[in-house]
Coordinates of C-alpha atoms in Angstrom, one line a residue:
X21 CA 37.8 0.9 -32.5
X22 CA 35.3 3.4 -34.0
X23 CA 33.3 0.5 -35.1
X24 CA 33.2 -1.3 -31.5
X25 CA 32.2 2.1 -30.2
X26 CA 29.4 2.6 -32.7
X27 CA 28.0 -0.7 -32.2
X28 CA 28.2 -0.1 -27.9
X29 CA 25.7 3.0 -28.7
X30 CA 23.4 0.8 -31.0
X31 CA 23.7 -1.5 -28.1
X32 CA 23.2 1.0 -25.3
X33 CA 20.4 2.5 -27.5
X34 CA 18.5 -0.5 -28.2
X35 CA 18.6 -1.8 -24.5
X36 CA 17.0 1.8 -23.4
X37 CA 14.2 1.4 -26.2
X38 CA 13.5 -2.1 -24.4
X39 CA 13.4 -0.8 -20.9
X40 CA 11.2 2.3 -22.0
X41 CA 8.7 -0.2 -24.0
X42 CA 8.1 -2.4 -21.0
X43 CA 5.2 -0.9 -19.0
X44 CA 4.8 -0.6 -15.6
X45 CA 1.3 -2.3 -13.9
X46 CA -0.6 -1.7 -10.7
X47 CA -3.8 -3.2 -9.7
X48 CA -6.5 0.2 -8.3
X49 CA -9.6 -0.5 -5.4
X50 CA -12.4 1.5 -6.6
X51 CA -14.0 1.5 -3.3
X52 CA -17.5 3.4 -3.7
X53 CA -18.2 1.0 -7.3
X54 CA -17.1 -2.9 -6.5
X55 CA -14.5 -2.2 -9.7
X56 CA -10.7 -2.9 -9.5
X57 CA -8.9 -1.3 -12.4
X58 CA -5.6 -2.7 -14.2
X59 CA -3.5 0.5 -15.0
X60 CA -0.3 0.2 -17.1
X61 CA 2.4 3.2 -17.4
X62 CA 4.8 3.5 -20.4
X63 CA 6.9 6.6 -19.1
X64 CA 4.6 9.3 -20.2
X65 CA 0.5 8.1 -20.2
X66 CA -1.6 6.2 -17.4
X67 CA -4.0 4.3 -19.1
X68 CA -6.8 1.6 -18.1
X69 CA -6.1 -1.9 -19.6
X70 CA -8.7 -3.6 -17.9
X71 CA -11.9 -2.9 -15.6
X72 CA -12.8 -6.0 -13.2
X73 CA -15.7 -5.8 -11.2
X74 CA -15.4 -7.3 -7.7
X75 CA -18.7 -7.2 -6.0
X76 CA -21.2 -9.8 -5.3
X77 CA -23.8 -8.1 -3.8
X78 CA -27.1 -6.3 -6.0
X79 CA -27.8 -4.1 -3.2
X80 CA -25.2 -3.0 -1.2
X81 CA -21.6 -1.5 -2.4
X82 CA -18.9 -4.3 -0.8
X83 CA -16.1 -1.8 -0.6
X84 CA -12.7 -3.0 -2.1
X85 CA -10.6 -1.8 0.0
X86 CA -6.5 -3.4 0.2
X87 CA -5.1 -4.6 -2.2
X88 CA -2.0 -7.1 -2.4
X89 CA 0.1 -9.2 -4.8
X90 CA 1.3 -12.8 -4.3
X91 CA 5.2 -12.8 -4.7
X92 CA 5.3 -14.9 -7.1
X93 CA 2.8 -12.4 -9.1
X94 CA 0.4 -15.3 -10.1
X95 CA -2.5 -13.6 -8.2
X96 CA -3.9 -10.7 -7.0
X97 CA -6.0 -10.2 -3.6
X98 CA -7.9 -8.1 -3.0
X99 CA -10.1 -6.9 0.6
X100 CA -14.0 -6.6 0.6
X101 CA -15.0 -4.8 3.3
X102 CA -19.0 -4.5 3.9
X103 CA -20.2 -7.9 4.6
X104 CA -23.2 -9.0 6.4
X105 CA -21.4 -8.7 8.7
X106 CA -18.0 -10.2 8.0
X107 CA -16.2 -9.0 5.2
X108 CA -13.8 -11.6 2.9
X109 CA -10.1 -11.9 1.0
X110 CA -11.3 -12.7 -2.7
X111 CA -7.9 -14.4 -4.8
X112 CA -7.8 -13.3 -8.6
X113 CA -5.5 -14.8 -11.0
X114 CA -3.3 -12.0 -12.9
X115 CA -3.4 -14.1 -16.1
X116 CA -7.0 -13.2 -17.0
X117 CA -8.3 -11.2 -14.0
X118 CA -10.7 -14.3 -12.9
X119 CA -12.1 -15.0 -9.7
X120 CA -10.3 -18.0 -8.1
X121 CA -11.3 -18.2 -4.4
X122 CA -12.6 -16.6 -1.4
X123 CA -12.2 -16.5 2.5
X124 CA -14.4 -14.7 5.2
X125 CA -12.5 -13.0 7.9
X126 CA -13.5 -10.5 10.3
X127 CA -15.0 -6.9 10.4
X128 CA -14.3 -4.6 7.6
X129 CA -10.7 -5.9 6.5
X130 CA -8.9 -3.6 5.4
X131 CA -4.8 -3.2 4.6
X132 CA -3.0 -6.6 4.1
X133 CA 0.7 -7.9 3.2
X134 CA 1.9 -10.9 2.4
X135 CA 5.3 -12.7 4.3
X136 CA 7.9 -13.2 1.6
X137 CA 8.8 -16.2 4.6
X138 CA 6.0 -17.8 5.3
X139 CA 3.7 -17.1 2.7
X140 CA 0.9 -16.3 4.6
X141 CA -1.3 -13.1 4.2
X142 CA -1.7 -11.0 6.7
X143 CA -5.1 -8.3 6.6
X144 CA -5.8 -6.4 9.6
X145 CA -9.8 -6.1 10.6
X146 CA -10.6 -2.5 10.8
X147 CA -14.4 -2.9 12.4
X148 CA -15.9 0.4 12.1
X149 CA -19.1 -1.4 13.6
X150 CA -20.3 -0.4 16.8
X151 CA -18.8 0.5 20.1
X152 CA -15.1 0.7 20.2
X153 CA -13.3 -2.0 21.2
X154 CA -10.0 -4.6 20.2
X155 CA -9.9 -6.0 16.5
X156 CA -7.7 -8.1 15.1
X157 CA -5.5 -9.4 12.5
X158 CA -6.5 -12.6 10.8
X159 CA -4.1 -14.9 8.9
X160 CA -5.1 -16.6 5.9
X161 CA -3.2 -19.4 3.9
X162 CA -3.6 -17.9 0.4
X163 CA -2.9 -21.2 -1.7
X164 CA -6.2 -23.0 0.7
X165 CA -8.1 -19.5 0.9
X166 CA -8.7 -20.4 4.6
X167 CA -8.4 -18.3 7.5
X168 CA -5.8 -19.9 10.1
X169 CA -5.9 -17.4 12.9
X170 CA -7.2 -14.6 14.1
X171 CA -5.2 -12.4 16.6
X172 CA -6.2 -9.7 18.8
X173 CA -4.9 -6.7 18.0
X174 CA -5.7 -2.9 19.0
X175 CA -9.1 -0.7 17.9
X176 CA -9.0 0.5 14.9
X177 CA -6.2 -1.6 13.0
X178 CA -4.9 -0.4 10.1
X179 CA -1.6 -0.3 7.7
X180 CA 0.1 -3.8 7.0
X181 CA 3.6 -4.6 6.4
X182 CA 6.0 -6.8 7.4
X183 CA 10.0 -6.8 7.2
X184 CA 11.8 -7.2 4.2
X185 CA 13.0 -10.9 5.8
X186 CA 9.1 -11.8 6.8
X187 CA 9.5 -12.7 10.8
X188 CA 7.9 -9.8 11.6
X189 CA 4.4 -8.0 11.1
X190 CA 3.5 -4.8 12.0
X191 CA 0.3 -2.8 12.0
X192 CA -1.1 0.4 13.8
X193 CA -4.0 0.6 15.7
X194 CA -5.5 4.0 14.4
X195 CA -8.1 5.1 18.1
X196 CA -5.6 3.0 20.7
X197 CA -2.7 4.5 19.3
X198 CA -0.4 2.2 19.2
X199 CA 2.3 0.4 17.0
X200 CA 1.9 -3.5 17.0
X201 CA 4.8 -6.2 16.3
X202 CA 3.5 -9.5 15.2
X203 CA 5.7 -12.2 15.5
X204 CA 5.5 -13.9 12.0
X205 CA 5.8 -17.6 12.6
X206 CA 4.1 -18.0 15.8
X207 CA 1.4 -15.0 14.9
X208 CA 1.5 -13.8 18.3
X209 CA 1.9 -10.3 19.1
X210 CA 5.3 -9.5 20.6
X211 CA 5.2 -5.9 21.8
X212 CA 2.9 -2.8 21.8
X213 CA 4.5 0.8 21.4
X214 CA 1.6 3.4 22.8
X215 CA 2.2 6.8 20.6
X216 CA 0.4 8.8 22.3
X217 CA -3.0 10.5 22.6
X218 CA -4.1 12.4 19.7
X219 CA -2.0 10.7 17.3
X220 CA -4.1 8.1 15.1
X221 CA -2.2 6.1 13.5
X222 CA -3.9 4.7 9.7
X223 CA 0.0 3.8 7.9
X224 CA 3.4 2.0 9.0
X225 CA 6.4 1.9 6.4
X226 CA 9.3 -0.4 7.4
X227 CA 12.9 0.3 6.3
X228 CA 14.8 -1.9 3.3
X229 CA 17.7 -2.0 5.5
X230 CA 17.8 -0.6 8.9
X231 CA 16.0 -1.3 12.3
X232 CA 13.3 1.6 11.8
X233 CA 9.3 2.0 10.9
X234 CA 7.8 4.9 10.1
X235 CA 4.3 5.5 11.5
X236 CA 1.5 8.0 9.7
X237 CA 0.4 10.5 12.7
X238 CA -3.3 11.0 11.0
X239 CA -4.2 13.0 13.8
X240 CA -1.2 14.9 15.1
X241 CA 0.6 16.3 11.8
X242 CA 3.6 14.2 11.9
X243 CA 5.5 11.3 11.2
X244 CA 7.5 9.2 14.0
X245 CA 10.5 7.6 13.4
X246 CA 10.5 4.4 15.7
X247 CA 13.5 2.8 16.5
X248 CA 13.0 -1.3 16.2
X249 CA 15.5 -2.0 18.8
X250 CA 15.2 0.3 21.1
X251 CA 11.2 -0.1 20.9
X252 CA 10.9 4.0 21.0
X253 CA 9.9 6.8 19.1
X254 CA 13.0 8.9 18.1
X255 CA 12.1 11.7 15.7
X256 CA 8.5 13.1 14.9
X257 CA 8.6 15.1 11.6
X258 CA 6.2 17.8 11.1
X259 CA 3.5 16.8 8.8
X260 CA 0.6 19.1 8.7
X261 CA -2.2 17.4 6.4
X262 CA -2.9 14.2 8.1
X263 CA -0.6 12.2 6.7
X264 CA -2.4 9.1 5.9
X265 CA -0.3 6.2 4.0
X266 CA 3.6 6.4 3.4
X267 CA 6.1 4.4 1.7
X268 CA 10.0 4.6 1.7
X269 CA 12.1 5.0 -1.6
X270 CA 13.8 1.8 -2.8
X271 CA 17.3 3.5 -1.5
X272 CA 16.2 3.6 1.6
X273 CA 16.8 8.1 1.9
X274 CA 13.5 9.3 1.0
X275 CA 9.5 8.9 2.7
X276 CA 6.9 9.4 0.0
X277 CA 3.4 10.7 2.2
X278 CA -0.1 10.8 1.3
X279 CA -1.6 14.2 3.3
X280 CA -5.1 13.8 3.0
X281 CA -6.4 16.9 4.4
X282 CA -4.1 19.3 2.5
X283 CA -4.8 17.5 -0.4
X284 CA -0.8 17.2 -1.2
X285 CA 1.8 14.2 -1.4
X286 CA 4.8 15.2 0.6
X287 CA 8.6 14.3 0.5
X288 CA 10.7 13.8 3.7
X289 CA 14.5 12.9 3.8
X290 CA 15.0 10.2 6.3
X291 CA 18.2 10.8 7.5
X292 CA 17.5 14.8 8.2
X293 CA 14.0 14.1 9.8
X294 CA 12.6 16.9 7.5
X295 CA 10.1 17.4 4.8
X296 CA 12.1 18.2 1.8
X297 CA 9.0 18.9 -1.0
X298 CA 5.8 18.8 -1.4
X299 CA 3.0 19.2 -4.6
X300 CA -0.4 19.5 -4.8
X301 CA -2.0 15.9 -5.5
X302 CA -4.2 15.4 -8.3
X303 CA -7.8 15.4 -7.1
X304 CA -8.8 15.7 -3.4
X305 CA -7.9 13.3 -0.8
X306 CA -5.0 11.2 -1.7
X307 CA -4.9 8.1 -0.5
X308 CA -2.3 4.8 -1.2
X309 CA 0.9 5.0 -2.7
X310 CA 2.5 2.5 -5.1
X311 CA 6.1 2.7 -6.0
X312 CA 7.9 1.2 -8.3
X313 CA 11.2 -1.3 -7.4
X314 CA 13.5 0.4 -9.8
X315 CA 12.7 3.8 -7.4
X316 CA 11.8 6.3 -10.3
X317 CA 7.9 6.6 -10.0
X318 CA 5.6 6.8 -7.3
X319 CA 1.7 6.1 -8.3
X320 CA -0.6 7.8 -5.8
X321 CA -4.5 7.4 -5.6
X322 CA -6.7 10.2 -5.1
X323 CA -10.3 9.3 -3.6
X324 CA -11.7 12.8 -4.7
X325 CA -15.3 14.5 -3.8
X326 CA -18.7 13.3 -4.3
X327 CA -19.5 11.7 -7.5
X328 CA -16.1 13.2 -9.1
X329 CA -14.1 10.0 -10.0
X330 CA -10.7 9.0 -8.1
X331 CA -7.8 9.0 -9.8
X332 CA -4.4 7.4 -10.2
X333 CA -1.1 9.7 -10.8
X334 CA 2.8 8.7 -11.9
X335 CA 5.2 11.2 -9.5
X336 CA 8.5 11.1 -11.6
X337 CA 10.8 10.3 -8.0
X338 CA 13.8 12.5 -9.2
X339 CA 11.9 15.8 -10.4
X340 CA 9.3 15.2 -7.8
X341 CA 7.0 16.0 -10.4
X342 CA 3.3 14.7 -11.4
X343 CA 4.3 13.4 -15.6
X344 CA 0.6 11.7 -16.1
X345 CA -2.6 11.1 -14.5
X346 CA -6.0 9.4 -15.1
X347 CA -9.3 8.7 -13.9
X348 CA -9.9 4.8 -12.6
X349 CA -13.1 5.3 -10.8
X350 CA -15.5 6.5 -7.6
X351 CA -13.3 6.5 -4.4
X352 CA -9.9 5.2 -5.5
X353 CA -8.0 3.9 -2.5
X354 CA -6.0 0.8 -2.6
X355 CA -3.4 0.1 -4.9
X356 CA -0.8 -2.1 -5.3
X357 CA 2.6 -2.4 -7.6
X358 CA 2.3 -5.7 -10.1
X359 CA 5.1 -5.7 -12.7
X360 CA 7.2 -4.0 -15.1

């Protein structure tokens, strides 16, 4: 008996040194220096495996700006925003970091997802060019690299997710102010939820599990709790900072925030509608938050000041504590969970 217990420890033991050896990955958007930086995380240091560059261009910075994974995790996409005019989807292969196609879309695409149904990627057109009117959303077959719609959506678009089952898309539309569902096979869009003047929406953050998104009020301090059936707003939880991305905790209780102006990452509990913590971010303006499917670490990018580089910083999700950080490059924005 002693010796069957003995050998369950050696067991137990040797499992956790496995698990703790296997590194977590993330692909970074250096937006201000055409670089996109592999960053792996062993439990205790962040540190750069690989540097990619990603622009084209000799004279003009192209701006990588989303970033998303295929779900099979055989490539990485990434979002080029400046173009002359139109910016492009570039597809990277995550077996050496190589350039494997390209797509134009429309002006200055920005956040994108890809549907776990259909396949099809999904990046919403942010056109910061000239006066303000609708952009849109265009679809792009990712195995062909070709654009196979492009949908009218609100002015300003921005965020990019779609439910966990892949029918439906849904961005925001940061200076209409509006929520938009997209229906994911036909690529129409369904319904449009106005939030409100003031409120600028830049992030939605769809629930695992229940009928609910969660929209970043940029403008107005807060986040709203929309309810998917009802088509409402429910709950707005104060926020002050301008929250500006969010993703929700693998279980489904928590909201992890990026507040850009305060220069903090904020905690909110989901079922109590109220901000539970919040910690100082790394450098200034924080920016796009990675977490990681076994729900202990959040990775959040800091765009920072000037010339001083952005960084990338592991939250430990239980002590809702910062446990490493590093510097990936100018203006880190984008960033997207790989593999562990």
């Amino acid at each position: 008996m002693v010796r069957l217990k003995v050998l369950v420890l050696l067991a137990s033991a040797l499992w956790c040194a496995c698990a703790a050896a296997q590194p977590y990955y993330m692909y970074i958007a250096n937006e201000s220096e055409d670089t996109v930086v592999l960053v792996s995380f062993d439990g205790h240091d962040l540190q750069i495996a690989e540097r990619i560059p990603v622009g084209n261009m000799l004279t003009e910075i192209e701006g990588p700006h989303g970033l998303t994974v295929s779900p099979d995790g055989r490539f990485w996409f990434v979002s080029m925003a400046h173009g002359q005019p139109f910016g492009k989807i570039v597809r990277y292969s995550t077996i050496d970091n190589r350039k494997t196609g390209e797509v134009t879309v429309g002006l200055f695409p920005a956040s994108m997802a890809i549907s776990p149904l259909t396949g099809l990627l999904h990046v919403v057109n942010y056109n910061l060019h000239g006066a303000p009117e609708p952009s849109s959303v265009s679809v792009v077959d990712p195995d062909a690299m070709t654009e196979v719609a492009r949908v009218e959506t609100g002015i300003m678009p921005h965020g990019s997710q779609f439910t966990p089952d892949g029918l439906v898309h849904y961005s925001v539309a940061m200076m209409s102010h509006e929520l938009i569902e997209q229906d994911g096979l036909k690529l129409n869009i369904r319904r449009r939820l106005p939030l409100g003047a003031g409120v600028r929406p830049t992030w939605v953050a769809v629930h695992l599990d229940r009928p609910q998104a969660y929209v970043a009020g940029n403008g107005s301090d807060e986040i709203l709790i929309v309810d998917l059936n009802a088509w409402q707003v429910t709950e707005r939880i104060s926020a002050p900072g301008a929250p500006y991305n969010l993703a929700v905790t693998p279980d489904g209780r928590s909201l992890v925030a990026t507040l850009k102006s305060a220069g903090a990452i904020g905690f909110y509990d989901i079922n109590t509608a109220a901000e539970d913590k919040r910690i100082e971010s790394a450098e200034a303006l924080p920016h796009g938050i990675a977490l990681a499917p076994d729900g202990r670490y959040a990775f959040v990018t800091s765009e920072n000041i000037g010339h001083a580089p952005g960084t990338v910083e592991a939250i430990d999700l239980t002590l809702r504590e910062r446990v490493a950080r590093v510097s990936t490059g100018q203006q880190a924005g984008g960033i997207v969970f790989w593999k562990r």
